[in-house]
Amino acid sequence: MIRIGIVGSDNSHAITFSQMINDQNHKYHVDGMKVLYLYGLDEERNREVSEKGGIPYIVKRPEDMIDKIDCVFIEFRDGALHYKYAKLFIEAGIPVFIDKPLAASVDDAEKIVSLAIKNNVLLTSFSALRFSRIVQEVKHIRDEIVTLSITGPGDPDSIYSGLIFYGIHVAEIVEEILGPFSGKVYAVRKGKTILGVLEVDNGPLVSILISNDIPYHFSIRALTKSQVIYSKIEDFMECYKNGLLTVKRMLKEREWPLKVNDMIVPIKVIKAVEESYTKGTTVRF
């Protein structure tokens, strides 16, 4: 049995993942794991997550769970907190899953990855939307894509370090489809809406739309020379299950499921988008 500890109770995923793991009757149950420990910054929220997720132990300090778990899930909404808490477990040799985003800055993301490599610790981080059926279908025809458009929610003024908290979903979808890439972006902002055009080096033209002023949904539109593909992403629970299975596989096979650039490129993209619409210039990433 893989013993899991969750650090960060404010994210809804703290409840969702715990229920999927701990409740054997859950439609999307993932077996072979058990969430046993929880740490968060708000006691009332901790109690709520513990009760709804069936987590038996709430600890007063994150280090109190170190010798009692096989993997930690870092679940704080604010990516600016992730390096601080991931560092504690990485240095203790505990495998780490950091829920999106890996970090709120490129510098923190690179520090987390470097620390995990230095300590030979298993690490992964992702938006579970990477595992959506339509994302995987489009990924298989990546070499045929002429233009790619991804739409999703996000608030450039989010208290959780701005656009990256939810905007990272869109960037991760692009990266999953195209693979790690470089290029330049020009982005504009109007109210809560961000529109960015990415000129991908040796790749297609990509547009991303991130907005809190539109209905909550994620969508993909891919144009090739022979077809038009358009779909909303709606298989969220399947995505979550595939994400948990990815973590489980990491622990079993002792390999990072995502490469370093898979995790860092999406953060570079979102930070470049913010810089572009703030300065009104094209920015390389």
JSON list of N, CA, C and O in Angstrom, two decimals, residues 169-198:
[
{"chain": "A", "resi": 169, "resn": "HIS", "atom": "N", "xyz": [-3.17, 25.58, -17.15]},
{"chain": "A", "resi": 169, "resn": "HIS", "atom": "CA", "xyz": [-3.86, 24.48, -17.84]},
{"chain": "A", "resi": 169, "resn": "HIS", "atom": "C", "xyz": [-3.70, 24.61, -19.36]},
{"chain": "A", "resi": 169, "resn": "HIS", "atom": "O", "xyz": [-3.38, 23.64, -20.05]},
{"chain": "A", "resi": 170, "resn": "VAL", "atom": "N", "xyz": [-3.95, 25.81, -19.86]},
{"chain": "A", "resi": 170, "resn": "VAL", "atom": "CA", "xyz": [-3.89, 26.04, -21.30]},
{"chain": "A", "resi": 170, "resn": "VAL", "atom": "C", "xyz": [-2.48, 25.80, -21.83]},
{"chain": "A", "resi": 170, "resn": "VAL", "atom": "O", "xyz": [-2.28, 25.14, -22.86]},
{"chain": "A", "resi": 171, "resn": "ALA", "atom": "N", "xyz": [-1.49, 26.32, -21.11]},
{"chain": "A", "resi": 171, "resn": "ALA", "atom": "CA", "xyz": [-0.10, 26.15, -21.55]},
{"chain": "A", "resi": 171, "resn": "ALA", "atom": "C", "xyz": [0.31, 24.68, -21.51]},
{"chain": "A", "resi": 171, "resn": "ALA", "atom": "O", "xyz": [1.05, 24.21, -22.39]},
{"chain": "A", "resi": 172, "resn": "GLU", "atom": "N", "xyz": [-0.15, 23.95, -20.52]},
{"chain": "A", "resi": 172, "resn": "GLU", "atom": "CA", "xyz": [0.21, 22.53, -20.43]},
{"chain": "A", "resi": 172, "resn": "GLU", "atom": "C", "xyz": [-0.45, 21.72, -21.55]},
{"chain": "A", "resi": 172, "resn": "GLU", "atom": "O", "xyz": [0.13, 20.76, -22.06]},
{"chain": "A", "resi": 173, "resn": "ILE", "atom": "N", "xyz": [-1.66, 22.09, -21.92]},
{"chain": "A", "resi": 173, "resn": "ILE", "atom": "CA", "xyz": [-2.31, 21.40, -23.04]},
{"chain": "A", "resi": 173, "resn": "ILE", "atom": "C", "xyz": [-1.51, 21.59, -24.32]},
{"chain": "A", "resi": 173, "resn": "ILE", "atom": "O", "xyz": [-1.29, 20.65, -25.08]},
{"chain": "A", "resi": 174, "resn": "VAL", "atom": "N", "xyz": [-1.07, 22.83, -24.56]},
{"chain": "A", "resi": 174, "resn": "VAL", "atom": "CA", "xyz": [-0.26, 23.11, -25.76]},
{"chain": "A", "resi": 174, "resn": "VAL", "atom": "C", "xyz": [1.02, 22.28, -25.73]},
{"chain": "A", "resi": 174, "resn": "VAL", "atom": "O", "xyz": [1.40, 21.65, -26.72]},
{"chain": "A", "resi": 175, "resn": "GLU", "atom": "N", "xyz": [1.67, 22.25, -24.56]},
{"chain": "A", "resi": 175, "resn": "GLU", "atom": "CA", "xyz": [2.94, 21.52, -24.45]},
{"chain": "A", "resi": 175, "resn": "GLU", "atom": "C", "xyz": [2.73, 20.02, -24.64]},
{"chain": "A", "resi": 175, "resn": "GLU", "atom": "O", "xyz": [3.55, 19.34, -25.27]},
{"chain": "A", "resi": 176, "resn": "GLU", "atom": "N", "xyz": [1.65, 19.49, -24.08]},
{"chain": "A", "resi": 176, "resn": "GLU", "atom": "CA", "xyz": [1.37, 18.06, -24.23]},
{"chain": "A", "resi": 176, "resn": "GLU", "atom": "C", "xyz": [1.15, 17.69, -25.69]},
{"chain": "A", "resi": 176, "resn": "GLU", "atom": "O", "xyz": [1.62, 16.65, -26.16]},
{"chain": "A", "resi": 177, "resn": "ILE", "atom": "N", "xyz": [0.47, 18.56, -26.42]},
{"chain": "A", "resi": 177, "resn": "ILE", "atom": "CA", "xyz": [0.19, 18.28, -27.83]},
{"chain": "A", "resi": 177, "resn": "ILE", "atom": "C", "xyz": [1.44, 18.40, -28.68]},
{"chain": "A", "resi": 177, "resn": "ILE", "atom": "O", "xyz": [1.74, 17.52, -29.49]},
{"chain": "A", "resi": 178, "resn": "LEU", "atom": "N", "xyz": [2.20, 19.48, -28.49]},
{"chain": "A", "resi": 178, "resn": "LEU", "atom": "CA", "xyz": [3.35, 19.75, -29.36]},
{"chain": "A", "resi": 178, "resn": "LEU", "atom": "C", "xyz": [4.65, 19.14, -28.87]},
{"chain": "A", "resi": 178, "resn": "LEU", "atom": "O", "xyz": [5.59, 18.99, -29.64]},
{"chain": "A", "resi": 179, "resn": "GLY", "atom": "N", "xyz": [4.71, 18.80, -27.58]},
{"chain": "A", "resi": 179, "resn": "GLY", "atom": "CA", "xyz": [5.98, 18.44, -26.98]},
{"chain": "A", "resi": 179, "resn": "GLY", "atom": "C", "xyz": [6.70, 19.71, -26.57]},
{"chain": "A", "resi": 179, "resn": "GLY", "atom": "O", "xyz": [6.26, 20.83, -26.89]},
{"chain": "A", "resi": 180, "resn": "PRO", "atom": "N", "xyz": [7.80, 19.59, -25.81]},
{"chain": "A", "resi": 180, "resn": "PRO", "atom": "CA", "xyz": [8.53, 20.80, -25.39]},
{"chain": "A", "resi": 180, "resn": "PRO", "atom": "C", "xyz": [8.90, 21.65, -26.59]},
{"chain": "A", "resi": 180, "resn": "PRO", "atom": "O", "xyz": [9.38, 21.14, -27.61]},
{"chain": "A", "resi": 181, "resn": "PHE", "atom": "N", "xyz": [8.66, 22.95, -26.49]},
{"chain": "A", "resi": 181, "resn": "PHE", "atom": "CA", "xyz": [8.89, 23.83, -27.63]},
{"chain": "A", "resi": 181, "resn": "PHE", "atom": "C", "xyz": [9.41, 25.17, -27.15]},
{"chain": "A", "resi": 181, "resn": "PHE", "atom": "O", "xyz": [9.36, 25.51, -25.97]},
{"chain": "A", "resi": 182, "resn": "SER", "atom": "N", "xyz": [9.92, 25.93, -28.10]},
{"chain": "A", "resi": 182, "resn": "SER", "atom": "CA", "xyz": [10.35, 27.30, -27.84]},
{"chain": "A", "resi": 182, "resn": "SER", "atom": "C", "xyz": [9.74, 28.19, -28.89]},
{"chain": "A", "resi": 182, "resn": "SER", "atom": "O", "xyz": [9.16, 27.71, -29.88]},
{"chain": "A", "resi": 183, "resn": "GLY", "atom": "N", "xyz": [9.84, 29.49, -28.69]},
{"chain": "A", "resi": 183, "resn": "GLY", "atom": "CA", "xyz": [9.27, 30.42, -29.66]},
{"chain": "A", "resi": 183, "resn": "GLY", "atom": "C", "xyz": [9.11, 31.80, -29.06]},
{"chain": "A", "resi": 183, "resn": "GLY", "atom": "O", "xyz": [9.83, 32.17, -28.12]},
{"chain": "A", "resi": 184, "resn": "LYS", "atom": "N", "xyz": [8.15, 32.53, -29.59]},
{"chain": "A", "resi": 184, "resn": "LYS", "atom": "CA", "xyz": [7.89, 33.86, -29.07]},
{"chain": "A", "resi": 184, "resn": "LYS", "atom": "C", "xyz": [6.39, 34.10, -29.05]},
{"chain": "A", "resi": 184, "resn": "LYS", "atom": "O", "xyz": [5.63, 33.45, -29.78]},
{"chain": "A", "resi": 185, "resn": "VAL", "atom": "N", "xyz": [5.97, 35.02, -28.18]},
{"chain": "A", "resi": 185, "resn": "VAL", "atom": "CA", "xyz": [4.54, 35.27, -28.01]},
{"chain": "A", "resi": 185, "resn": "VAL", "atom": "C", "xyz": [4.27, 36.76, -27.98]},
{"chain": "A", "resi": 185, "resn": "VAL", "atom": "O", "xyz": [5.07, 37.56, -27.46]},
{"chain": "A", "resi": 186, "resn": "TYR", "atom": "N", "xyz": [3.15, 37.11, -28.57]},
{"chain": "A", "resi": 186, "resn": "TYR", "atom": "CA", "xyz": [2.62, 38.47, -28.42]},
{"chain": "A", "resi": 186, "resn": "TYR", "atom": "C", "xyz": [1.23, 38.33, -27.83]},
{"chain": "A", "resi": 186, "resn": "TYR", "atom": "O", "xyz": [0.37, 37.62, -28.36]},
{"chain": "A", "resi": 187, "resn": "ALA", "atom": "N", "xyz": [1.00, 38.99, -26.70]},
{"chain": "A", "resi": 187, "resn": "ALA", "atom": "CA", "xyz": [-0.27, 38.84, -25.99]},
{"chain": "A", "resi": 187, "resn": "ALA", "atom": "C", "xyz": [-0.87, 40.20, -25.67]},
{"chain": "A", "resi": 187, "resn": "ALA", "atom": "O", "xyz": [-0.16, 41.18, -25.46]},
{"chain": "A", "resi": 188, "resn": "VAL", "atom": "N", "xyz": [-2.20, 40.24, -25.64]},
{"chain": "A", "resi": 188, "resn": "VAL", "atom": "CA", "xyz": [-2.91, 41.46, -25.26]},
{"chain": "A", "resi": 188, "resn": "VAL", "atom": "C", "xyz": [-3.90, 41.11, -24.16]},
{"chain": "A", "resi": 188, "resn": "VAL", "atom": "O", "xyz": [-4.36, 39.97, -24.06]},
{"chain": "A", "resi": 189, "resn": "ARG", "atom": "N", "xyz": [-4.21, 42.11, -23.37]},
{"chain": "A", "resi": 189, "resn": "ARG", "atom": "CA", "xyz": [-5.18, 41.92, -22.29]},
{"chain": "A", "resi": 189, "resn": "ARG", "atom": "C", "xyz": [-6.28, 42.97, -22.41]},
{"chain": "A", "resi": 189, "resn": "ARG", "atom": "O", "xyz": [-6.01, 44.15, -22.63]},
{"chain": "A", "resi": 190, "resn": "LYS", "atom": "N", "xyz": [-7.51, 42.51, -22.22]},
{"chain": "A", "resi": 190, "resn": "LYS", "atom": "CA", "xyz": [-8.65, 43.41, -22.12]},
{"chain": "A", "resi": 190, "resn": "LYS", "atom": "C", "xyz": [-9.51, 42.92, -20.96]},
{"chain": "A", "resi": 190, "resn": "LYS", "atom": "O", "xyz": [-10.13, 41.86, -21.06]},
{"chain": "A", "resi": 191, "resn": "GLY", "atom": "N", "xyz": [-9.54, 43.67, -19.88]},
{"chain": "A", "resi": 191, "resn": "GLY", "atom": "CA", "xyz": [-10.27, 43.22, -18.70]},
{"chain": "A", "resi": 191, "resn": "GLY", "atom": "C", "xyz": [-9.66, 41.96, -18.14]},
{"chain": "A", "resi": 191, "resn": "GLY", "atom": "O", "xyz": [-8.47, 41.90, -17.84]},
{"chain": "A", "resi": 192, "resn": "LYS", "atom": "N", "xyz": [-10.48, 40.94, -18.02]},
{"chain": "A", "resi": 192, "resn": "LYS", "atom": "CA", "xyz": [-10.03, 39.65, -17.50]},
{"chain": "A", "resi": 192, "resn": "LYS", "atom": "C", "xyz": [-9.68, 38.67, -18.62]},
{"chain": "A", "resi": 192, "resn": "LYS", "atom": "O", "xyz": [-9.53, 37.46, -18.37]},
{"chain": "A", "resi": 193, "resn": "THR", "atom": "N", "xyz": [-9.56, 39.17, -19.84]},
{"chain": "A", "resi": 193, "resn": "THR", "atom": "CA", "xyz": [-9.33, 38.30, -20.99]},
{"chain": "A", "resi": 193, "resn": "THR", "atom": "C", "xyz": [-7.94, 38.50, -21.56]},
{"chain": "A", "resi": 193, "resn": "THR", "atom": "O", "xyz": [-7.51, 39.64, -21.79]},
{"chain": "A", "resi": 194, "resn": "ILE", "atom": "N", "xyz": [-7.25, 37.40, -21.79]},
{"chain": "A", "resi": 194, "resn": "ILE", "atom": "CA", "xyz": [-5.91, 37.41, -22.37]},
{"chain": "A", "resi": 194, "resn": "ILE", "atom": "C", "xyz": [-5.94, 36.63, -23.68]},
{"chain": "A", "resi": 194, "resn": "ILE", "atom": "O", "xyz": [-6.43, 35.49, -23.73]},
{"chain": "A", "resi": 195, "resn": "LEU", "atom": "N", "xyz": [-5.42, 37.24, -24.74]},
{"chain": "A", "resi": 195, "resn": "LEU", "atom": "CA", "xyz": [-5.28, 36.56, -26.02]},
{"chain": "A", "resi": 195, "resn": "LEU", "atom": "C", "xyz": [-3.81, 36.59, -26.41]},
{"chain": "A", "resi": 195, "resn": "LEU", "atom": "O", "xyz": [-3.19, 37.65, -26.46]},
{"chain": "A", "resi": 196, "resn": "GLY", "atom": "N", "xyz": [-3.25, 35.42, -26.65]},
{"chain": "A", "resi": 196, "resn": "GLY", "atom": "CA", "xyz": [-1.85, 35.34, -27.03]},
{"chain": "A", "resi": 196, "resn": "GLY", "atom": "C", "xyz": [-1.66, 34.56, -28.32]},
{"chain": "A", "resi": 196, "resn": "GLY", "atom": "O", "xyz": [-2.35, 33.56, -28.56]},
{"chain": "A", "resi": 197, "resn": "VAL", "atom": "N", "xyz": [-0.74, 35.03, -29.15]},
{"chain": "A", "resi": 197, "resn": "VAL", "atom": "CA", "xyz": [-0.37, 34.33, -30.38]},
{"chain": "A", "resi": 197, "resn": "VAL", "atom": "C", "xyz": [1.08, 33.87, -30.22]},
{"chain": "A", "resi": 197, "resn": "VAL", "atom": "O", "xyz": [1.98, 34.68, -30.00]},
{"chain": "A", "resi": 198, "resn": "LEU", "atom": "N", "xyz": [1.26, 32.55, -30.32]},
{"chain": "A", "resi": 198, "resn": "LEU", "atom": "CA", "xyz": [2.58, 31.96, -30.15]},
{"chain": "A", "resi": 198, "resn": "LEU", "atom": "C", "xyz": [3.12, 31.53, -31.51]},
{"chain": "A", "resi": 198, "resn": "LEU", "atom": "O", "xyz": [2.48, 30.75, -32.22]}
]
